[in-house]
Coordinates of N, CA and C in Angstrom, one line a residue:
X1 N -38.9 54.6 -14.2 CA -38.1 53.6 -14.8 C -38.4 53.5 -16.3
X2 N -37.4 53.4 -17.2 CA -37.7 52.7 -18.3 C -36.2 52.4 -19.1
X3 N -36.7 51.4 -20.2 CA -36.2 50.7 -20.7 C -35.2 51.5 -22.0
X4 N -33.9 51.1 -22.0 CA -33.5 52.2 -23.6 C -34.4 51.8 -24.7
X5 N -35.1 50.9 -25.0 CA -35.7 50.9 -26.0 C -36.5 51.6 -26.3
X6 N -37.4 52.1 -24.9 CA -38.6 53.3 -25.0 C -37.6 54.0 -25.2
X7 N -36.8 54.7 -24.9 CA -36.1 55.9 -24.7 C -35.9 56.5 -26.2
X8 N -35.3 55.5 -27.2 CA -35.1 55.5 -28.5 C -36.4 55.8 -29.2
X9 N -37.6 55.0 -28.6 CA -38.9 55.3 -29.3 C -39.5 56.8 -29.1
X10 N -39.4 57.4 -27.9 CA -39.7 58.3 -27.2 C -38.7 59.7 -27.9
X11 N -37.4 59.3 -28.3 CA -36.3 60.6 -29.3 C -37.3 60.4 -30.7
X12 N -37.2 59.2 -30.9 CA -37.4 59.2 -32.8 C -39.0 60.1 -32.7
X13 N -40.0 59.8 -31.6 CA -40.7 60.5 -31.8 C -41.0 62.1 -31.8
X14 N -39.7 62.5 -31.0 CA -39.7 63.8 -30.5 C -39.0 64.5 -31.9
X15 N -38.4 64.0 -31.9 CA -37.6 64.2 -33.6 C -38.6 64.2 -35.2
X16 N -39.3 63.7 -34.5 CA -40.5 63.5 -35.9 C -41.4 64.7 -35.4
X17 N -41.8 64.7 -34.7 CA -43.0 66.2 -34.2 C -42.2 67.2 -33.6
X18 N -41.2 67.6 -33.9 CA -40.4 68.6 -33.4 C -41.2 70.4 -33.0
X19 N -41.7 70.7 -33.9 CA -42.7 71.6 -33.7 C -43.7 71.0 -32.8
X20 N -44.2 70.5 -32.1 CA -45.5 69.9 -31.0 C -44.2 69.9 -29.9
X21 N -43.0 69.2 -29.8 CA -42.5 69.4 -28.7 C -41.0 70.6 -28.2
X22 N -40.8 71.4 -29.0 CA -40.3 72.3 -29.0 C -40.2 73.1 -27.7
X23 N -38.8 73.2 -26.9 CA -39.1 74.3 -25.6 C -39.9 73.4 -24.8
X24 N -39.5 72.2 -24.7 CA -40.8 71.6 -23.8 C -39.3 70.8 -22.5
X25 N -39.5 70.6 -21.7 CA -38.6 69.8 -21.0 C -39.7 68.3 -20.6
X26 N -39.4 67.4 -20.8 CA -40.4 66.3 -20.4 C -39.8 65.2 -19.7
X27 N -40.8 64.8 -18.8 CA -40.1 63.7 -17.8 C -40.4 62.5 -18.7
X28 N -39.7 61.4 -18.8 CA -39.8 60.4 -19.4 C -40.1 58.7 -18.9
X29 N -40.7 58.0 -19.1 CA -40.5 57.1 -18.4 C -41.6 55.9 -18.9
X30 N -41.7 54.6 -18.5 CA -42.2 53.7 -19.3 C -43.5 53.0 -17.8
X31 N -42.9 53.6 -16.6 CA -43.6 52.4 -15.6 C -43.4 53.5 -14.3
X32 N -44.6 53.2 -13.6 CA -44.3 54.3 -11.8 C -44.8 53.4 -11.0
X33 N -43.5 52.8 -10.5 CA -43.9 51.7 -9.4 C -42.8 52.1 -8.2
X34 N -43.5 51.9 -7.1 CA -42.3 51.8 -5.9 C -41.7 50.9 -5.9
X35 N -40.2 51.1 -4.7 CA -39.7 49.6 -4.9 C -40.5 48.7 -4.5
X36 N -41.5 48.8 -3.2 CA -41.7 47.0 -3.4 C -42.6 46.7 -4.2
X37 N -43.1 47.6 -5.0 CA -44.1 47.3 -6.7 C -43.1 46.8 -7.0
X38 N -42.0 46.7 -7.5 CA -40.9 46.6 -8.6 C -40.6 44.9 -7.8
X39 N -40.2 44.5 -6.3 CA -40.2 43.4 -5.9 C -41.6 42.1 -6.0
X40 N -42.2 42.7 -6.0 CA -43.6 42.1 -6.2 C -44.4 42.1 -8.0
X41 N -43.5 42.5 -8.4 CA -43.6 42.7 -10.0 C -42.8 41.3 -10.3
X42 N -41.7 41.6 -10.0 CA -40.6 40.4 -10.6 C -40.5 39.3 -9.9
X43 N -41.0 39.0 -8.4 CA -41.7 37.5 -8.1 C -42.7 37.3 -8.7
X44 N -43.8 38.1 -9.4 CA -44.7 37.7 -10.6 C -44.5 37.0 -11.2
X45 N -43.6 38.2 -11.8 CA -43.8 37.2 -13.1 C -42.8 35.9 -13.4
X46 N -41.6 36.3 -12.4 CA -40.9 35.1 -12.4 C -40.9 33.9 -11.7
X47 N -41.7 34.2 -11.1 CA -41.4 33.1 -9.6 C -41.1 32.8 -8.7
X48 N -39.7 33.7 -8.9 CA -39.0 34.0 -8.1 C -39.2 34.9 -6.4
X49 N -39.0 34.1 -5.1 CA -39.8 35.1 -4.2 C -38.1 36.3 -4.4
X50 N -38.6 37.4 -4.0 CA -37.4 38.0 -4.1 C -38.1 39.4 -2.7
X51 N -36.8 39.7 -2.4 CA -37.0 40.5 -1.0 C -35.9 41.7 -1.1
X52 N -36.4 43.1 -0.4 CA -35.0 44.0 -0.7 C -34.5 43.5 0.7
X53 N -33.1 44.0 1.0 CA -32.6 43.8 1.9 C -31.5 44.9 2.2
X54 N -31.0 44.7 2.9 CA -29.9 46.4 3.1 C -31.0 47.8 3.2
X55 N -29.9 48.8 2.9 CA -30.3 50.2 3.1 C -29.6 50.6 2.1
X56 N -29.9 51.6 2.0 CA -29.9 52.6 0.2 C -28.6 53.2 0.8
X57 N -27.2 53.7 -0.3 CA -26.0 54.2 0.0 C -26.6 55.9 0.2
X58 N -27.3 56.0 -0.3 CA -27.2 57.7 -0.1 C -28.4 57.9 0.9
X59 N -28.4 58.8 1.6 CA -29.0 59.0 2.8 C -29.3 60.6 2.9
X60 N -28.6 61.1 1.8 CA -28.9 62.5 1.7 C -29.5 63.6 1.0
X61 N -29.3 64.3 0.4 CA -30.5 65.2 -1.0 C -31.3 64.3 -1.7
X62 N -30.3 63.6 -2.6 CA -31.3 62.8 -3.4 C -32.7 61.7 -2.6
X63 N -31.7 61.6 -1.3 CA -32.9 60.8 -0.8 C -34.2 61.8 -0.5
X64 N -33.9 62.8 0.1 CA -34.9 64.0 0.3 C -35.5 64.4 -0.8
X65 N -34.8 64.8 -2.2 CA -35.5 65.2 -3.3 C -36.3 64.2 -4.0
X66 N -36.1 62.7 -3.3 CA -36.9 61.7 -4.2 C -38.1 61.5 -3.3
X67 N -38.3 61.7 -2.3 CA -39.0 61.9 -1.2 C -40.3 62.8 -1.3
X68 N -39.8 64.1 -1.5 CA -40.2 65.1 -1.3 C -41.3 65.7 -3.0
X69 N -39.9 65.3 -3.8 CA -40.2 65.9 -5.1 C -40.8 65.1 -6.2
X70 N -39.8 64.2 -6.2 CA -39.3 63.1 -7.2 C -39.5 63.1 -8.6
X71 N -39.5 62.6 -9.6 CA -40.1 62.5 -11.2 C -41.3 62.7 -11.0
X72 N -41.7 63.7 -12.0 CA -43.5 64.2 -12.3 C -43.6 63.6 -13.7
X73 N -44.2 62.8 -13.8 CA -43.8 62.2 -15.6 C -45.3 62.4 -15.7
X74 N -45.8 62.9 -16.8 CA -47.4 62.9 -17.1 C -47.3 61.5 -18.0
X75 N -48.2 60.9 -17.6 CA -48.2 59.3 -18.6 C -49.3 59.5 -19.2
X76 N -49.9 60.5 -19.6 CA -51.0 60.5 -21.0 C -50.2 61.4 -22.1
X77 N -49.2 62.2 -21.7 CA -48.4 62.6 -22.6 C -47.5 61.5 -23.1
X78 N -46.9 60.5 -22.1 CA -46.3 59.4 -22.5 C -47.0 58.6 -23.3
X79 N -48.8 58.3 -23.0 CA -49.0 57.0 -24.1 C -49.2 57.9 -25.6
X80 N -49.0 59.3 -25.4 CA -49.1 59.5 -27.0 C -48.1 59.4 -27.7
X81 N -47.1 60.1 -26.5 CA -45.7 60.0 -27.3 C -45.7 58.5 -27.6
X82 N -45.5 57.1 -27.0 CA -45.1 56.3 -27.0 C -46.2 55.1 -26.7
X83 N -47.4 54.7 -27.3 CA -48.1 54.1 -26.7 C -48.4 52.7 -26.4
X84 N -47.2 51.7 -26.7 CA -46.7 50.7 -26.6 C -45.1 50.6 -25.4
X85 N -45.7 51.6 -24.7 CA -44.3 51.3 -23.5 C -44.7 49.9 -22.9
X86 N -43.1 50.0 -22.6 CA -42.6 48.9 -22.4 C -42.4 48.4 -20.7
X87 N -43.9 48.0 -20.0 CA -43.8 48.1 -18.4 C -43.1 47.1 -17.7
X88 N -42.5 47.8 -16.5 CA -41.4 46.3 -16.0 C -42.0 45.3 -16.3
X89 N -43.4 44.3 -16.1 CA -43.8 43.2 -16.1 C -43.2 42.8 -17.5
X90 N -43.7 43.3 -18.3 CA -43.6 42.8 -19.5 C -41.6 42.6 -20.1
X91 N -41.1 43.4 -19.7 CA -39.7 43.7 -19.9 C -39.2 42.7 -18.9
X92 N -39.4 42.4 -18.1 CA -39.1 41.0 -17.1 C -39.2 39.8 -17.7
X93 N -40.9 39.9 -18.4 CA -40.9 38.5 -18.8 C -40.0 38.4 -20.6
X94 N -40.0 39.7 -21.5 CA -39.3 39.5 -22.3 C -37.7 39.2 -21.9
X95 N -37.1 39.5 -21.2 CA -35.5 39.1 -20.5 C -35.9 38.2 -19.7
X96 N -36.6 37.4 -19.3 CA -36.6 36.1 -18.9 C -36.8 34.9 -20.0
X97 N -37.8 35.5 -21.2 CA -37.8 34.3 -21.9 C -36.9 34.0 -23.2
X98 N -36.1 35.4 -22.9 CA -34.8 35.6 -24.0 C -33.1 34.7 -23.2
X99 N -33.4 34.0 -22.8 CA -32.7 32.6 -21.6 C -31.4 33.6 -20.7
X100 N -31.7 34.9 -20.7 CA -31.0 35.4 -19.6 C -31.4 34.7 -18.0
X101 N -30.4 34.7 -17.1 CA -31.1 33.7 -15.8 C -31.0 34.7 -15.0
X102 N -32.2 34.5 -14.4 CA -32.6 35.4 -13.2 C -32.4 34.7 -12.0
X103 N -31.8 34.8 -11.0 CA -31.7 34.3 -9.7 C -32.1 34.9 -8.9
X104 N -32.0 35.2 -7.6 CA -32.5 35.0 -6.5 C -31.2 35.4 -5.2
X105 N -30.1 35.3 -5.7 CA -29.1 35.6 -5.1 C -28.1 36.7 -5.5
X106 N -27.0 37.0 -4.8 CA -25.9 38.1 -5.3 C -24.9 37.9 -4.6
X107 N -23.9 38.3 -5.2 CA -22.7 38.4 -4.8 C -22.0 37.4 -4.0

């Protein structure tokens, strides 16, 4: 998971050291949490008890290749590239205290 803001920090860097990252393909990403890391993250920090519920629409490859394979992100290549990422906790509590409302319910 991450945030577009890493994303932009993570180009302008790639763009600046273009020779160091040249021919390189790189996985990108700001935080590696499962889902219920990610549920247990955002009743942290918000307060909020929050629970998944349902089942995932896809049931098929992707489910198997996320399974099996999934994103290989080296995160010590990430804190060089970017070493102020921006982890869900913190990105939760910055869009919580920017008066977006977080609830607890849907639809």
């Amino acid at each position: 998971m991450i945030p577009s803001d890493d994303i932009a920090k993570i180009t302008a860097q790639i763009f600046k050291n273009v020779d160091e990252y040249n021919h390189q393909s790189i996985e990108i990403a700001s935080d590696e949490l499962t889902l219920n890391e990610v549920v247990d993250t955002f009743t942290s920090v918000t307060g909020i008890k929050t629970e998944i519920k349902g089942q995932f629409s896809s049931q098929t490859a992707e489910k198997s290749w996320l399974e099996e394979k999934g994103y290989v992100v080296e995160f010590e290549q990430m804190d060089h590239i970017n070493p102020n990422r921006l982890r869900l906790n913190k990105w939760i509590s910055k869009k919580s205290n920017n008066n977006i409302m977080l609830t607890n319910s849907c639809c």
